[in-house]
Short mmCIF file of C-alpha atoms in Angstrom, two decimals:
data_model
loop_
_atom_site.label_atom_id
_atom_site.label_comp_id
_atom_site.label_asym_id
_atom_site.label_seq_id
_atom_site.Cartn_x
_atom_site.Cartn_y
_atom_site.Cartn_z
CA MET M 277 87.78 88.47 115.40
CA THR M 278 87.25 84.72 115.10
CA THR M 279 85.04 82.51 117.24
CA GLU M 280 88.17 81.00 118.85
CA ASP M 281 89.37 84.46 119.90
CA LEU M 282 85.98 85.24 121.40
CA GLY M 283 85.97 81.91 123.20
CA ALA M 284 89.29 82.75 124.86
CA MET M 285 87.78 85.97 126.28
CA GLY M 286 85.13 84.19 128.29
CA PRO M 287 81.78 82.48 127.71
CA LEU M 288 79.69 85.63 128.21
CA VAL M 289 81.72 87.75 125.80
CA ALA M 290 81.74 84.89 123.31
CA ARG M 291 77.95 84.64 123.46
CA PHE M 292 77.59 88.37 122.90
CA GLY M 293 80.04 88.20 120.02
CA ARG M 294 78.19 85.34 118.36
CA ALA M 295 74.87 87.10 118.86
CA GLY M 296 76.27 90.27 117.30
CA GLU M 297 77.60 88.33 114.34
CA ARG M 298 74.20 86.72 113.81
CA LEU M 299 72.51 90.13 113.99
CA ARG M 300 74.93 91.55 111.40
CA ARG M 301 74.26 88.69 109.03
CA ALA M 302 70.49 89.05 109.52
CA ASP M 303 70.72 92.82 108.95
CA GLN M 304 72.63 92.28 105.70
CA ALA M 305 69.95 89.88 104.52
CA ARG M 306 66.94 92.04 105.59
CA PRO M 307 68.02 95.65 106.34
CA TRP M 308 64.42 96.87 106.54
CA VAL M 309 63.87 94.85 109.74
CA LEU M 310 66.37 96.91 111.75
CA ASP M 311 65.12 100.22 110.31
CA THR M 312 61.56 99.33 111.24
CA ALA M 313 62.65 98.19 114.70
CA VAL M 314 64.33 101.56 115.35
CA VAL M 315 61.16 103.44 114.36
CA VAL M 316 58.98 101.19 116.53
CA LEU M 317 61.36 101.56 119.49
CA VAL M 318 61.40 105.37 119.22
CA PHE M 319 57.62 105.44 118.99
CA LEU M 320 57.13 103.21 122.05
CA VAL M 321 59.71 104.97 124.24
CA PHE M 322 59.25 108.61 123.21
CA CYS M 323 55.98 109.04 121.30
CA LEU M 324 53.57 106.89 123.29
CA PRO M 325 54.19 108.69 126.63
CA ASP M 326 53.23 112.02 125.02
CA LEU M 327 49.99 110.51 123.77
CA LEU M 328 49.14 108.99 127.15
CA HIS M 329 50.21 111.92 129.36
CA ARG M 330 49.29 115.25 127.82
CA GLY M 331 50.79 118.58 128.93
CA VAL M 332 54.12 117.30 130.20
CA GLY M 333 56.48 120.05 131.25
CA ASP M 334 53.99 122.95 131.46
CA SER M 335 53.17 122.70 135.17
CA ASP M 336 55.60 120.18 136.67
CA GLY M 337 58.45 121.24 138.97
CA PRO M 338 59.21 124.50 140.75
CA ARG M 339 57.70 127.72 139.47
CA ARG M 340 61.01 129.11 138.14
CA PHE M 341 61.38 126.07 135.81
CA ARG M 342 57.78 125.97 134.60
CA LEU M 343 57.39 126.44 130.84
CA SER M 344 54.28 127.06 128.83
CA PHE M 345 54.04 124.89 125.68
CA THR M 346 51.35 124.79 123.06
CA GLN M 347 48.81 122.03 123.64
CA LEU M 348 48.40 120.19 120.33
CA PRO M 349 45.34 118.13 119.40
CA THR M 350 45.88 114.41 119.15
CA VAL M 351 45.79 114.47 115.36
CA GLY M 352 48.34 117.28 115.21
CA MET M 353 50.60 115.54 117.71
CA LEU M 354 50.42 112.29 115.73
CA ALA M 355 51.23 114.17 112.52
CA LEU M 356 54.31 115.82 114.05
CA GLN M 357 55.44 112.57 115.64
CA ALA M 358 55.08 110.79 112.29
CA GLY M 359 57.07 113.56 110.61
CA LEU M 360 59.85 113.14 113.16
CA VAL M 361 59.97 109.35 113.34
CA LEU M 362 59.01 107.96 109.92
CA PRO M 363 62.01 109.52 108.05
CA LEU M 364 64.20 107.27 110.19
CA LEU M 365 63.10 104.40 107.95
CA TRP M 366 65.49 105.87 105.31
CA ARG M 367 68.26 106.88 107.72
CA ARG M 368 70.72 104.39 106.17
CA ARG M 369 69.65 104.44 102.52
CA SER M 370 69.26 108.24 102.29
CA PRO M 371 70.72 109.72 105.49
CA ALA M 372 70.84 113.31 104.20
CA ALA M 373 67.17 113.24 103.12
CA ALA M 374 66.12 111.67 106.43
CA PHE M 375 68.04 114.32 108.40
CA GLY M 376 66.55 117.12 106.31
CA GLY M 377 63.00 115.81 106.80
CA VAL M 378 63.38 115.38 110.55
CA THR M 379 64.97 118.84 110.89
CA ALA M 380 62.14 120.50 108.94
CA VAL M 381 59.48 118.92 111.17
CA PHE M 382 61.54 119.76 114.27
CA VAL M 383 61.73 123.47 113.33
CA LEU M 384 58.02 123.51 112.49
CA GLN M 385 57.14 121.94 115.82
CA TRP M 386 59.15 124.43 117.90
CA SER M 387 57.88 127.31 115.79
CA LEU M 388 54.42 126.25 116.99
CA GLY M 389 55.70 126.25 120.57
CA ALA M 390 55.15 122.52 121.09
CA ALA M 391 57.53 120.17 122.93
CA LEU M 392 57.67 116.47 122.07
CA ARG M 393 59.80 113.64 123.38
CA ALA M 394 60.04 112.41 119.79
CA ASP M 395 62.56 115.24 119.18
CA VAL M 396 65.22 112.63 120.01
CA ALA M 397 64.77 111.55 116.37
CA LEU M 398 66.82 114.61 115.36
CA PHE M 399 69.88 113.26 117.20
CA VAL M 400 69.32 109.79 115.73
CA ALA M 401 69.19 111.34 112.25
CA LEU M 402 72.45 113.26 112.87
CA TYR M 403 74.12 110.08 114.13
CA SER M 404 72.95 108.21 111.01
CA LEU M 405 74.23 110.98 108.73
CA ALA M 406 77.66 110.85 110.37
CA LEU M 407 77.71 107.06 110.07
CA HIS M 408 76.22 106.44 106.63
CA GLY M 409 76.22 109.79 104.79
CA ARG M 410 78.87 111.61 102.80
CA LEU M 411 81.43 113.43 104.92
CA ARG M 412 81.14 116.62 102.88
CA GLN M 413 77.49 116.84 104.00
CA LEU M 414 78.38 117.06 107.69
CA PRO M 415 79.39 120.78 107.82
CA TRP M 416 76.06 122.06 106.53
CA ALA M 417 74.21 119.48 108.64
CA CYS M 418 76.00 120.73 111.76
CA ALA M 419 75.15 124.32 110.86
CA VAL M 420 71.46 123.45 110.38
CA MET M 421 71.53 121.47 113.62
CA ALA M 422 73.03 124.40 115.53
CA GLY M 423 70.35 126.75 114.15
CA ALA M 424 67.52 124.39 115.11
CA LEU M 425 68.90 123.88 118.61
CA GLY M 426 69.34 127.64 118.95
CA LEU M 427 65.61 127.97 118.36
CA VAL M 428 64.95 125.54 121.21
CA ALA M 429 67.39 127.33 123.52
CA ALA M 430 65.66 130.65 122.83
CA ARG M 431 62.25 129.08 123.53
CA VAL M 432 63.30 127.76 126.97
CA SER M 433 65.43 130.79 127.91
CA SER M 434 62.67 132.03 130.24
CA ALA M 435 63.36 129.15 132.61
CA VAL M 436 66.98 128.16 131.75
CA SER M 437 69.95 130.30 130.81
CA LEU M 438 70.34 130.56 127.04
CA TRP M 439 73.99 129.49 127.19
CA ASP M 440 73.26 126.62 129.56
CA ALA M 441 70.55 125.36 127.23
CA LEU M 442 72.81 125.72 124.20
CA PHE M 443 75.63 123.92 126.00
CA PHE M 444 73.40 120.98 126.92
CA LEU M 445 71.78 120.69 123.47
CA LEU M 446 75.02 121.13 121.49
CA SER M 447 76.80 118.65 123.77
CA THR M 448 74.13 116.08 123.03
CA ALA M 449 74.40 116.76 119.30
CA THR M 450 78.21 116.52 119.50
CA ALA M 451 77.93 113.18 121.28
CA ALA M 452 75.63 111.83 118.55
CA LEU M 453 77.99 113.14 115.85
CA ALA M 454 81.11 111.73 117.56
CA LEU M 455 79.48 108.34 118.08
CA GLY M 456 78.55 108.10 114.40
CA LEU M 457 82.05 109.12 113.27
CA MET M 458 83.71 106.71 115.71
CA ILE M 459 81.67 103.75 114.50
CA ARG M 460 82.28 104.83 110.88
CA ILE M 461 86.05 104.94 111.43
CA ARG M 462 85.97 101.58 113.20
CA ARG M 463 84.05 99.98 110.36
CA ALA M 464 86.47 101.48 107.83
CA GLN M 465 89.39 100.02 109.78
CA LEU M 466 87.75 96.59 109.90
CA ALA M 467 86.97 96.78 106.19
CA GLY M 468 90.60 97.70 105.53
CA LEU M 469 91.79 94.76 107.61
CA ARG M 470 89.44 92.40 105.79
CA ASP M 471 90.60 93.76 102.44
CA ARG M 472 94.23 93.38 103.47
CA ALA M 473 93.58 89.82 104.65
CA ALA M 474 91.92 89.05 101.31
CA ARG M 475 94.87 90.54 99.41
CA LEU M 476 97.33 88.57 101.51
CA GLU M 477 95.37 85.39 100.82
CA ILE M 478 95.41 86.13 97.09
CA GLU M 479 99.15 86.87 97.24
CA ARG M 480 99.72 83.65 99.15
CA ASP M 481 97.84 81.68 96.49
CA GLN M 482 99.81 83.48 93.77
CA ARG M 483 103.10 82.68 95.49
CA GLY M 484 101.98 79.07 95.72
CA ARG M 485 101.17 78.97 92.01
CA LEU M 486 104.49 80.63 91.16
CA ALA M 487 106.32 78.12 93.33
CA VAL M 488 104.53 75.27 91.54
CA ALA M 489 105.42 76.78 88.16
CA ALA M 490 109.04 77.21 89.22
CA GLU M 491 109.17 73.63 90.46
CA ARG M 492 107.68 72.37 87.20
CA THR M 493 110.29 74.34 85.28
CA ARG M 494 113.06 72.90 87.42
CA VAL M 495 111.76 69.36 86.99
CA ALA M 496 111.37 69.87 83.24
CA ARG M 497 114.95 71.15 83.04
CA GLU M 498 116.26 68.16 85.00
CA MET M 499 114.23 65.76 82.85
CA HIS M 500 115.59 67.38 79.70
CA ASP M 501 119.17 67.06 80.93
CA ILE M 502 118.77 63.45 82.01
CA VAL M 503 116.70 62.12 79.12
CA GLY M 504 118.32 64.24 76.40
CA HIS M 505 121.89 63.33 77.33
CA ASN M 506 121.37 59.63 77.87
CA LEU M 507 119.20 59.16 74.79
CA SER M 508 121.82 60.89 72.66
CA VAL M 509 124.47 58.52 74.01
CA ILE M 510 122.21 55.48 73.52
CA ILE M 511 121.34 56.48 69.94
CA THR M 512 124.99 57.03 69.07
CA LEU M 513 125.99 53.70 70.64
CA ALA M 514 123.16 51.92 68.82
CA ASP M 515 124.25 53.34 65.47
CA ALA M 516 127.86 52.46 66.14
CA GLY M 517 126.90 48.97 67.33
CA ALA M 518 124.81 48.31 64.23
CA TYR M 519 127.76 49.30 62.04
CA ALA M 520 130.28 47.32 64.12
CA THR M 521 128.21 44.11 64.14
CA ALA M 522 129.00 43.42 60.51
CA VAL M 523 132.72 44.17 60.91
CA ALA M 524 133.59 43.22 64.50
CA PRO M 525 130.79 41.38 66.38
CA GLU M 526 132.61 41.79 69.71
CA ARG M 527 132.43 45.59 69.32
CA GLY M 528 128.68 45.30 68.70
CA THR M 529 128.33 43.30 71.92
CA GLU M 530 130.34 45.94 73.79
CA ALA M 531 128.05 48.66 72.40
CA LEU M 532 125.00 46.74 73.63
CA HIS M 533 126.50 46.50 77.12
CA LEU M 534 127.22 50.23 77.09
CA ILE M 535 123.64 50.90 75.99
CA GLY M 536 122.37 48.84 78.91
CA ASP M 537 124.62 50.65 81.39
CA THR M 538 123.57 54.06 80.05
CA GLY M 539 119.89 53.12 80.18
CA ARG M 540 120.18 51.90 83.77
CA GLN M 541 121.97 55.11 84.74
CA ALA M 542 119.22 57.20 83.13
CA LEU M 543 116.53 55.11 84.84
CA GLY M 544 118.19 55.59 88.22
CA GLU M 545 118.40 59.36 87.76
CA LEU M 546 114.76 59.53 86.68
CA ARG M 547 113.68 57.52 89.72
CA ARG M 548 115.71 59.82 91.94
CA LEU M 549 114.11 62.91 90.37
CA LEU M 550 110.56 61.59 90.44
CA GLY M 551 111.02 60.44 94.01
CA VAL M 552 111.33 64.07 95.06
CA LEU M 553 107.88 64.75 93.61
CA ARG M 554 106.23 61.73 95.20
CA GLU M 555 104.44 62.41 98.48
CA ALA M 556 105.66 60.31 101.33
CA ASP M 557 103.04 57.78 102.43
CA GLY M 558 104.66 57.32 105.80
CA PRO M 559 107.86 57.80 107.77
CA ARG M 560 110.92 56.51 105.97
CA THR M 561 113.38 54.35 107.87
CA GLU M 562 116.24 55.16 105.47
CA PRO M 563 116.90 57.71 102.76
CA GLU M 564 115.74 56.62 99.30
CA LEU M 565 117.36 59.40 97.28
CA SER M 566 121.04 59.39 96.41
CA PRO M 567 122.94 62.71 96.19
CA GLN M 568 122.66 64.90 93.10
CA PRO M 569 125.61 64.63 90.69
CA GLY M 570 128.59 66.92 91.22
CA LEU M 571 132.06 67.59 89.80
CA ALA M 572 133.26 64.16 90.89
CA ASP M 573 130.75 62.63 88.47
CA ILE M 574 132.03 64.54 85.42
CA ASP M 575 134.74 61.92 84.88
CA ALA M 576 132.07 59.21 84.57
CA LEU M 577 130.07 61.52 82.31
CA CYS M 578 133.07 61.98 80.02
CA GLU M 579 133.68 58.23 79.96
CA GLY M 580 130.12 57.63 78.82
CA VAL M 581 130.46 60.22 76.07
CA ARG M 582 133.83 58.75 75.01
CA ALA M 583 132.19 55.33 74.82
CA ALA M 584 129.72 56.84 72.35
CA GLY M 585 132.66 57.93 70.15
CA LEU M 586 133.23 61.59 71.08
CA LYS M 587 136.84 62.18 72.16
CA VAL M 588 136.70 64.34 75.30
CA ILE M 589 139.75 66.07 76.75
CA TYR M 590 138.95 67.16 80.28
CA ARG M 591 141.03 69.46 82.48
CA THR M 592 140.43 71.52 85.62
CA ALA M 593 142.20 74.41 87.33
CA GLY M 594 141.71 75.97 90.72
CA ASP M 595 140.15 74.69 93.94
CA ILE M 596 137.11 72.94 92.51
CA ASP M 597 136.67 70.69 95.56
CA ALA M 598 135.68 73.71 97.68
CA LEU M 599 132.57 74.41 95.59
CA ASP M 600 129.26 73.82 97.31
CA SER M 601 126.77 71.20 96.09
CA GLY M 602 124.52 73.72 94.35
CA VAL M 603 127.33 75.09 92.20
CA GLN M 604 128.58 71.58 91.45
CA LEU M 605 125.14 70.48 90.26
CA THR M 606 124.89 73.56 88.04
CA VAL M 607 128.35 72.90 86.54
CA TYR M 608 127.53 69.23 85.99
CA ARG M 609 124.26 70.00 84.15
CA ILE M 610 125.86 72.67 81.96
CA VAL M 611 128.71 70.31 81.04
CA GLN M 612 126.23 67.48 80.42
CA GLU M 613 124.12 69.60 78.09
CA ALA M 614 127.14 70.99 76.22
CA LEU M 615 128.67 67.51 75.67
CA THR M 616 125.29 66.14 74.60
CA ASN M 617 124.97 68.89 71.98
CA ALA M 618 128.53 68.24 70.81
CA LEU M 619 127.82 64.51 70.47
CA LYS M 620 124.52 65.19 68.70
CA HIS M 621 125.72 67.81 66.21
CA ALA M 622 129.45 67.22 65.79
CA GLY M 623 129.19 63.42 65.57
CA ALA M 624 130.96 60.50 67.15
CA ASP M 625 134.28 61.13 65.37
CA ALA M 626 134.70 64.67 66.69
CA ARG M 627 136.84 65.93 69.54
CA ALA M 628 135.71 68.11 72.45
CA ASN M 629 137.84 70.10 74.87
CA LEU M 630 136.30 70.58 78.32
CA ALA M 631 137.85 72.99 80.82
CA ILE M 632 136.59 74.01 84.27
CA VAL M 633 138.57 76.85 85.84
CA VAL M 634 138.04 78.41 89.28
CA GLU M 635 139.77 81.76 89.74
CA ASP M 636 139.03 83.94 92.78
CA LYS M 637 135.23 84.29 92.86
CA ARG M 638 134.58 83.29 89.28
CA LEU M 639 134.14 79.88 87.68
CA THR M 640 134.51 79.39 83.93
CA ILE M 641 133.30 76.41 81.91
CA THR M 642 134.46 75.98 78.32
CA VAL M 643 133.29 73.22 75.97
CA GLN M 644 134.54 73.43 72.39
CA ASP M 645 134.18 70.72 69.77
CA SER M 646 136.05 70.29 66.51
CA GLY M 647 132.90 70.13 64.42
CA PRO M 648 131.50 67.41 62.15
CA ALA M 649 133.75 65.59 59.72
CA ALA M 650 131.41 66.26 56.77
CA PRO M 651 130.47 69.90 56.10
CA ALA M 652 126.92 68.87 55.20
CA ALA M 653 126.44 67.58 58.75
CA ARG M 654 127.11 70.98 60.27
CA ARG M 655 124.56 72.12 62.87
CA GLY M 656 121.66 74.46 62.15
CA PRO M 657 121.62 78.25 62.09
CA ALA M 658 123.46 80.07 64.84
CA ASN M 659 120.36 81.92 65.95
CA GLU M 660 118.39 78.73 66.52
CA GLU M 661 118.16 78.37 70.29
CA GLY M 662 116.78 75.17 71.77
CA HIS M 663 115.54 74.27 75.24
CA GLY M 664 118.99 73.02 76.26
CA LEU M 665 120.65 76.39 75.78
CA VAL M 666 117.77 78.11 77.58
CA GLY M 667 118.18 75.71 80.49
CA MET M 668 121.91 76.42 80.66
CA ARG M 669 121.24 80.17 80.71
CA GLU M 670 118.74 79.76 83.56
CA ARG M 671 121.18 77.67 85.59
CA ALA M 672 123.98 80.18 85.09
CA ALA M 673 121.67 83.06 86.01
CA LEU M 674 121.08 81.47 89.44
CA TYR M 675 124.70 82.32 90.24
CA GLY M 676 124.87 85.69 88.54
CA GLY M 677 126.48 84.21 85.47
CA HIS M 678 125.88 84.04 81.74
CA ILE M 679 126.31 81.71 78.77
CA ASN M 680 127.94 82.46 75.42
CA ALA M 681 127.46 79.91 72.63
CA GLY M 682 128.40 80.15 68.97
CA PRO M 683 130.62 78.92 66.14
CA ALA M 684 134.31 78.48 66.87
CA GLY M 685 136.25 77.59 63.76
CA ALA M 686 134.79 74.46 62.23
CA GLY M 687 133.04 73.54 65.45
CA TRP M 688 131.00 75.06 68.23
CA ALA M 689 131.94 76.53 71.60
CA VAL M 690 130.01 77.03 74.79
CA ARG M 691 131.46 79.30 77.47
CA ALA M 692 129.75 79.73 80.85
CA GLU M 693 130.79 82.06 83.65
CA LEU M 694 129.44 81.80 87.21
CA ASN M 695 129.89 84.32 90.01
CA LEU M 696 130.86 82.52 93.22
CA ALA M 697 130.62 85.58 95.47
CA PRO M 698 127.90 85.28 98.17
CA GLN M 699 126.01 88.31 96.83
CA GLY M 700 125.87 86.60 93.45
CA GLY M 701 123.26 84.14 94.71
CA ALA M 702 125.38 81.19 95.73
CA ARG M 703 124.57 79.96 99.14
#
């Protein structure tokens, strides 16, 4: 319970709650203070009256309730009182030992026929055993307690019925036992709630870290797609422009213009992506981020790749306009990565066939290039998997799909399948 909750329950309850919290903290810091205070309180309330008023209970009241108890000397009374009260100093650290010590002195005292108010220490020791001790120790403790109280009931049976005395004494012992067990259960529940709250806090922090890691992965994938594709186009255009300058200067100038356009496009996409990560300093009067690319932008993507020299044949089938923005972004990035790899490995003089087909609840993307003109320029081993292919697999997996990539004749083919059904993850 927090301080705010206590405050809502009223000033008096809040003050008691704050005082109790301060006492608990002080007890945790110095547990011996509370143990000593209990012993001092029992001595002042129950031991001191016996020392000041001797012979209590032997002649008070009506004749039928008068009992004859052994009159102990002051030293003997102090010794028995010390034996009953001092073990309470260890009632929390060693509750079983404290209960055993108090019970032994209690039986000795009643065997001598003496009655002391300090016998209340026996009930305090039973309460402490139920609260702090091991639960498997309670059965034998209850049996010992019943035997000791039976001795008392037999001693007072001349004035009170044996069963009435047993009922009163065992009821008191049961109340002490029940109180200890109730507080023990309550503390266990509170400890469980605190442990659960701690676990939930840890899980929340872990979910936060996982979300950050997932966001970093997404940003890294987007950066790879943007930078990798546009740099590949720029490098190819620069190589072609350098070659064309000596033969046809106007083609070199055209290549430089295309390089500038591609660079500006890449810069705009990077600004759009990094703008998502930037914290807003204040309310925005107008949106700063343009929409993510979709299927309508694939034509411009193909034109940029064609300008770099790769001949792209693009066709579609099915109702592609009905796809949601998430699917369109996934298709665009897969196509972008596949065409970038074709331009990088097959070369500027190659040809690539791009097909996007929507059929029922399945979308298929196929990108197949004709391969490099020179056999020596063929791409690396088939089992060499770069970050681009991993990114394509992750994007396809978001929609229950998969990626197949491998040699196809003299070239290379990438085939992606996405599941458009709602249960497949598309939303």
